[in-house]
Structure formats: structure tokens, C-alpha cells
Amino acid sequence: QVQLVESGGGLVQAGGSLRLSCAASGRIFSTYTMGWFRQAPGKEREFVAAITWSGAGTYYVDLVKGRFTISRDSAKNTVYLQMNSLKPEDTAVYYCAAGWVPGSSRSNEYHTWGQGTQVTVSS
């Protein structure tokens, strides 16, 4: 069983940057896909980005391409989401998740979730 803990959220002005971290502990499989999702108030949870634990593949939703970068440090068992050029519409709770399907954007294909970290972008 893997456990996930997110950190790095906060309040930032539009155009600013934040880096989210997702620390994984427990039994981690090299075949995992690690995903970032977000959920804004009154909206459904949506896919943001994913990376295979091997680092071989990265996947992004079109809305964040060119602004967000997902990466992982296997030595630290940590996945990162570097968010640049943030916009007010990026405001949401961001969740880290682990799954088996490479690059999946479907939340029901992820079996383990962190508790989330709040990102607020002011205009």
C-alpha cells in the first residue's frame, strides 16, 4: 500500500509560480503512473498531468501545456508539479494520485489519493 502526501500549495498572484510536491511512502511499484488532479469549488475533479514512475512518459491536459511541468525524483520517492504563469482559473485543491494505467486522465483509474493541497491564484 502506498501513501501520498502533497505539499507546496499557497496563495500566489497571477503570473506567479508554485511547485507542488507529492511524497510517496510504502510499497511503490515501478509501473505506477503518478497523476495530478485538481478540483475547484462547485466543479468536478479534473486531470492536470501524469508521469510514469519510470519517467518515460509525461502527459498534460491542454489547458496547462507549456505552463506546468510534472517530474519525479525516484531517489526521494517524490513527484513534483511546477506551475508557472499561474492564472486565477488555476485556483483549486490539487491532488496527487497513483494508478496503474500509463498516462491515464480518468480519476477512477487511480487507486490511491493524497489529501490535497490548496492553490489560490489572485488576480
PDB file of C-alpha atoms in Angstrom:
ATOM      1  CA  GLN A   1       0.000   0.000   0.000  1.00  0.00           C
ATOM      2  CA  VAL A   2       1.350   3.399  -0.968  1.00  0.00           C
ATOM      3  CA  GLN A   3       0.635   6.614   0.906  1.00  0.00           C
ATOM      4  CA  LEU A   4       0.747  10.059  -0.706  1.00  0.00           C
ATOM      5  CA  VAL A   5       1.218  13.444   0.938  1.00  0.00           C
ATOM      6  CA  GLU A   6       1.019  16.697  -1.031  1.00  0.00           C
ATOM      7  CA  SER A   7       2.616  19.980  -0.072  1.00  0.00           C
ATOM      8  CA  GLY A   8       3.585  23.290  -1.612  1.00  0.00           C
ATOM      9  CA  GLY A   9       0.229  24.924  -2.131  1.00  0.00           C
ATOM     10  CA  GLY A  10      -0.463  28.513  -1.183  1.00  0.00           C
ATOM     11  CA  LEU A  11      -1.562  31.938  -2.326  1.00  0.00           C
ATOM     12  CA  VAL A  12       0.144  33.489  -5.326  1.00  0.00           C
ATOM     13  CA  GLN A  13      -0.560  36.390  -7.656  1.00  0.00           C
ATOM     14  CA  ALA A  14      -1.472  35.815 -11.268  1.00  0.00           C
ATOM     15  CA  GLY A  15       1.645  35.241 -13.334  1.00  0.00           C
ATOM     16  CA  GLY A  16       3.478  33.725 -10.383  1.00  0.00           C
ATOM     17  CA  SER A  17       4.779  30.218  -9.798  1.00  0.00           C
ATOM     18  CA  LEU A  18       4.393  27.406  -7.312  1.00  0.00           C
ATOM     19  CA  ARG A  19       5.899  23.949  -7.050  1.00  0.00           C
ATOM     20  CA  LEU A  20       3.773  21.197  -5.594  1.00  0.00           C
ATOM     21  CA  SER A  21       5.337  18.080  -4.134  1.00  0.00           C
ATOM     22  CA  CYS A  22       3.858  14.635  -3.630  1.00  0.00           C
ATOM     23  CA  ALA A  23       5.835  12.430  -1.252  1.00  0.00           C
ATOM     24  CA  ALA A  24       5.144   8.732  -1.653  1.00  0.00           C
ATOM     25  CA  SER A  25       5.812   6.143   1.025  1.00  0.00           C
ATOM     26  CA  GLY A  26       5.098   2.485   1.460  1.00  0.00           C
ATOM     27  CA  ARG A  27       5.105  -0.020  -1.380  1.00  0.00           C
ATOM     28  CA  ILE A  28       5.872   1.809  -4.622  1.00  0.00           C
ATOM     29  CA  PHE A  29       5.826  -0.069  -7.896  1.00  0.00           C
ATOM     30  CA  SER A  30       7.982   0.991 -10.815  1.00  0.00           C
ATOM     31  CA  THR A  31       4.966   0.524 -13.072  1.00  0.00           C
ATOM     32  CA  TYR A  32       2.933   3.163 -11.289  1.00  0.00           C
ATOM     33  CA  THR A  33       1.604   6.205 -13.069  1.00  0.00           C
ATOM     34  CA  MET A  34       1.511   9.272 -10.850  1.00  0.00           C
ATOM     35  CA  GLY A  35      -1.100  11.883 -11.607  1.00  0.00           C
ATOM     36  CA  TRP A  36      -2.056  15.370 -10.527  1.00  0.00           C
ATOM     37  CA  PHE A  37      -5.714  16.338 -10.494  1.00  0.00           C
ATOM     38  CA  ARG A  38      -7.462  19.458  -9.305  1.00  0.00           C
ATOM     39  CA  GLN A  39     -10.908  20.376  -8.092  1.00  0.00           C
ATOM     40  CA  ALA A  40     -12.271  23.894  -7.959  1.00  0.00           C
ATOM     41  CA  PRO A  41     -15.314  24.808  -5.840  1.00  0.00           C
ATOM     42  CA  GLY A  42     -18.504  23.606  -7.477  1.00  0.00           C
ATOM     43  CA  LYS A  43     -16.648  21.758 -10.218  1.00  0.00           C
ATOM     44  CA  GLU A  44     -15.713  18.169 -10.865  1.00  0.00           C
ATOM     45  CA  ARG A  45     -12.219  16.893 -10.276  1.00  0.00           C
ATOM     46  CA  GLU A  46     -10.164  17.246 -13.452  1.00  0.00           C
ATOM     47  CA  PHE A  47      -6.939  15.774 -14.737  1.00  0.00           C
ATOM     48  CA  VAL A  48      -3.903  18.042 -14.868  1.00  0.00           C
ATOM     49  CA  ALA A  49      -0.830  15.938 -15.590  1.00  0.00           C
ATOM     50  CA  ALA A  50       0.666  12.483 -15.182  1.00  0.00           C
ATOM     51  CA  ILE A  51       4.043  10.797 -15.297  1.00  0.00           C
ATOM     52  CA  THR A  52       5.082   7.183 -15.318  1.00  0.00           C
ATOM     53  CA  TRP A  53       7.182   6.302 -12.293  1.00  0.00           C
ATOM     54  CA  SER A  54       9.983   5.310 -14.670  1.00  0.00           C
ATOM     55  CA  GLY A  55       9.850   8.849 -16.026  1.00  0.00           C
ATOM     56  CA  ALA A  56       9.463   7.579 -19.562  1.00  0.00           C
ATOM     57  CA  GLY A  57       6.223   9.392 -20.267  1.00  0.00           C
ATOM     58  CA  THR A  58       4.577  12.667 -19.299  1.00  0.00           C
ATOM     59  CA  TYR A  59       1.032  13.723 -20.078  1.00  0.00           C
ATOM     60  CA  TYR A  60      -0.787  17.042 -19.735  1.00  0.00           C
ATOM     61  CA  VAL A  61      -4.226  18.470 -20.205  1.00  0.00           C
ATOM     62  CA  ASP A  62      -4.164  21.102 -22.952  1.00  0.00           C
ATOM     63  CA  LEU A  63      -5.027  23.902 -20.504  1.00  0.00           C
ATOM     64  CA  VAL A  64      -1.681  23.613 -18.736  1.00  0.00           C
ATOM     65  CA  LYS A  65       0.675  22.624 -21.548  1.00  0.00           C
ATOM     66  CA  GLY A  66       3.607  24.995 -21.683  1.00  0.00           C
ATOM     67  CA  ARG A  67       2.922  26.311 -18.174  1.00  0.00           C
ATOM     68  CA  PHE A  68       3.074  23.230 -15.920  1.00  0.00           C
ATOM     69  CA  THR A  69       5.785  20.598 -15.743  1.00  0.00           C
ATOM     70  CA  ILE A  70       5.493  17.252 -13.991  1.00  0.00           C
ATOM     71  CA  SER A  71       8.609  15.440 -12.861  1.00  0.00           C
ATOM     72  CA  ARG A  72       9.711  12.857 -10.329  1.00  0.00           C
ATOM     73  CA  ASP A  73      12.726  12.129  -8.196  1.00  0.00           C
ATOM     74  CA  SER A  74      12.779   8.382  -7.700  1.00  0.00           C
ATOM     75  CA  ALA A  75      15.533   8.633  -5.082  1.00  0.00           C
ATOM     76  CA  LYS A  76      13.263  10.815  -2.953  1.00  0.00           C
ATOM     77  CA  ASN A  77      10.051   8.998  -3.918  1.00  0.00           C
ATOM     78  CA  THR A  78       8.601  12.383  -4.788  1.00  0.00           C
ATOM     79  CA  VAL A  79       6.628  13.718  -7.726  1.00  0.00           C
ATOM     80  CA  TYR A  80       6.558  17.430  -8.480  1.00  0.00           C
ATOM     81  CA  LEU A  81       4.276  19.768 -10.347  1.00  0.00           C
ATOM     82  CA  GLN A  82       5.989  23.004 -11.320  1.00  0.00           C
ATOM     83  CA  MET A  83       3.333  25.569 -12.118  1.00  0.00           C
ATOM     84  CA  ASN A  84       4.326  28.764 -13.929  1.00  0.00           C
ATOM     85  CA  SER A  85       2.324  31.658 -15.349  1.00  0.00           C
ATOM     86  CA  LEU A  86      -0.483  30.856 -12.959  1.00  0.00           C
ATOM     87  CA  LYS A  87      -3.955  32.177 -13.692  1.00  0.00           C
ATOM     88  CA  PRO A  88      -6.916  32.757 -11.372  1.00  0.00           C
ATOM     89  CA  GLU A  89      -8.673  29.841 -13.074  1.00  0.00           C
ATOM     90  CA  ASP A  90      -5.925  27.544 -11.785  1.00  0.00           C
ATOM     91  CA  THR A  91      -7.319  28.056  -8.283  1.00  0.00           C
ATOM     92  CA  ALA A  92      -8.285  24.657  -6.888  1.00  0.00           C
ATOM     93  CA  VAL A  93      -7.366  21.912  -4.480  1.00  0.00           C
ATOM     94  CA  TYR A  94      -4.646  19.868  -6.141  1.00  0.00           C
ATOM     95  CA  TYR A  95      -4.471  16.130  -5.542  1.00  0.00           C
ATOM     96  CA  CYS A  96      -1.747  13.623  -6.194  1.00  0.00           C
ATOM     97  CA  ALA A  97      -2.758  10.087  -7.133  1.00  0.00           C
ATOM     98  CA  ALA A  98      -1.219   6.731  -8.004  1.00  0.00           C
ATOM     99  CA  GLY A  99      -2.543   4.355 -10.614  1.00  0.00           C
ATOM    100  CA  TRP A 100      -1.676   1.537 -12.985  1.00  0.00           C
ATOM    101  CA  VAL A 101      -2.693   2.896 -16.377  1.00  0.00           C
ATOM    102  CA  PRO A 102       0.104   4.888 -18.036  1.00  0.00           C
ATOM    103  CA  GLY A 103      -0.880   8.497 -18.557  1.00  0.00           C
ATOM    104  CA  SER A 104      -4.492   7.976 -17.622  1.00  0.00           C
ATOM    105  CA  SER A 105      -6.639  11.093 -17.273  1.00  0.00           C
ATOM    106  CA  ARG A 106      -9.502   9.179 -15.643  1.00  0.00           C
ATOM    107  CA  SER A 107      -9.757   9.595 -11.882  1.00  0.00           C
ATOM    108  CA  ASN A 108     -11.363   6.152 -11.500  1.00  0.00           C
ATOM    109  CA  GLU A 109      -8.177   4.561 -12.808  1.00  0.00           C
ATOM    110  CA  TYR A 110      -6.204   5.852  -9.838  1.00  0.00           C
ATOM    111  CA  HIS A 111      -6.374   3.775  -6.682  1.00  0.00           C
ATOM    112  CA  THR A 112      -4.600   5.929  -4.089  1.00  0.00           C
ATOM    113  CA  TRP A 113      -5.039   9.640  -3.394  1.00  0.00           C
ATOM    114  CA  GLY A 114      -3.414  12.223  -1.209  1.00  0.00           C
ATOM    115  CA  GLN A 115      -5.324  14.662   0.954  1.00  0.00           C
ATOM    116  CA  GLY A 116      -4.867  17.607  -1.397  1.00  0.00           C
ATOM    117  CA  THR A 117      -3.212  20.993  -1.189  1.00  0.00           C
ATOM    118  CA  GLN A 118      -4.921  24.320  -1.830  1.00  0.00           C
ATOM    119  CA  VAL A 119      -3.664  26.598  -4.587  1.00  0.00           C
ATOM    120  CA  THR A 120      -5.150  30.081  -4.778  1.00  0.00           C
ATOM    121  CA  VAL A 121      -4.229  32.496  -7.553  1.00  0.00           C
ATOM    122  CA  SER A 122      -5.273  36.095  -7.069  1.00  0.00           C
ATOM    123  CA  SER A 123      -5.908  38.467  -9.946  1.00  0.00           C
TER     124      SER A 123
END
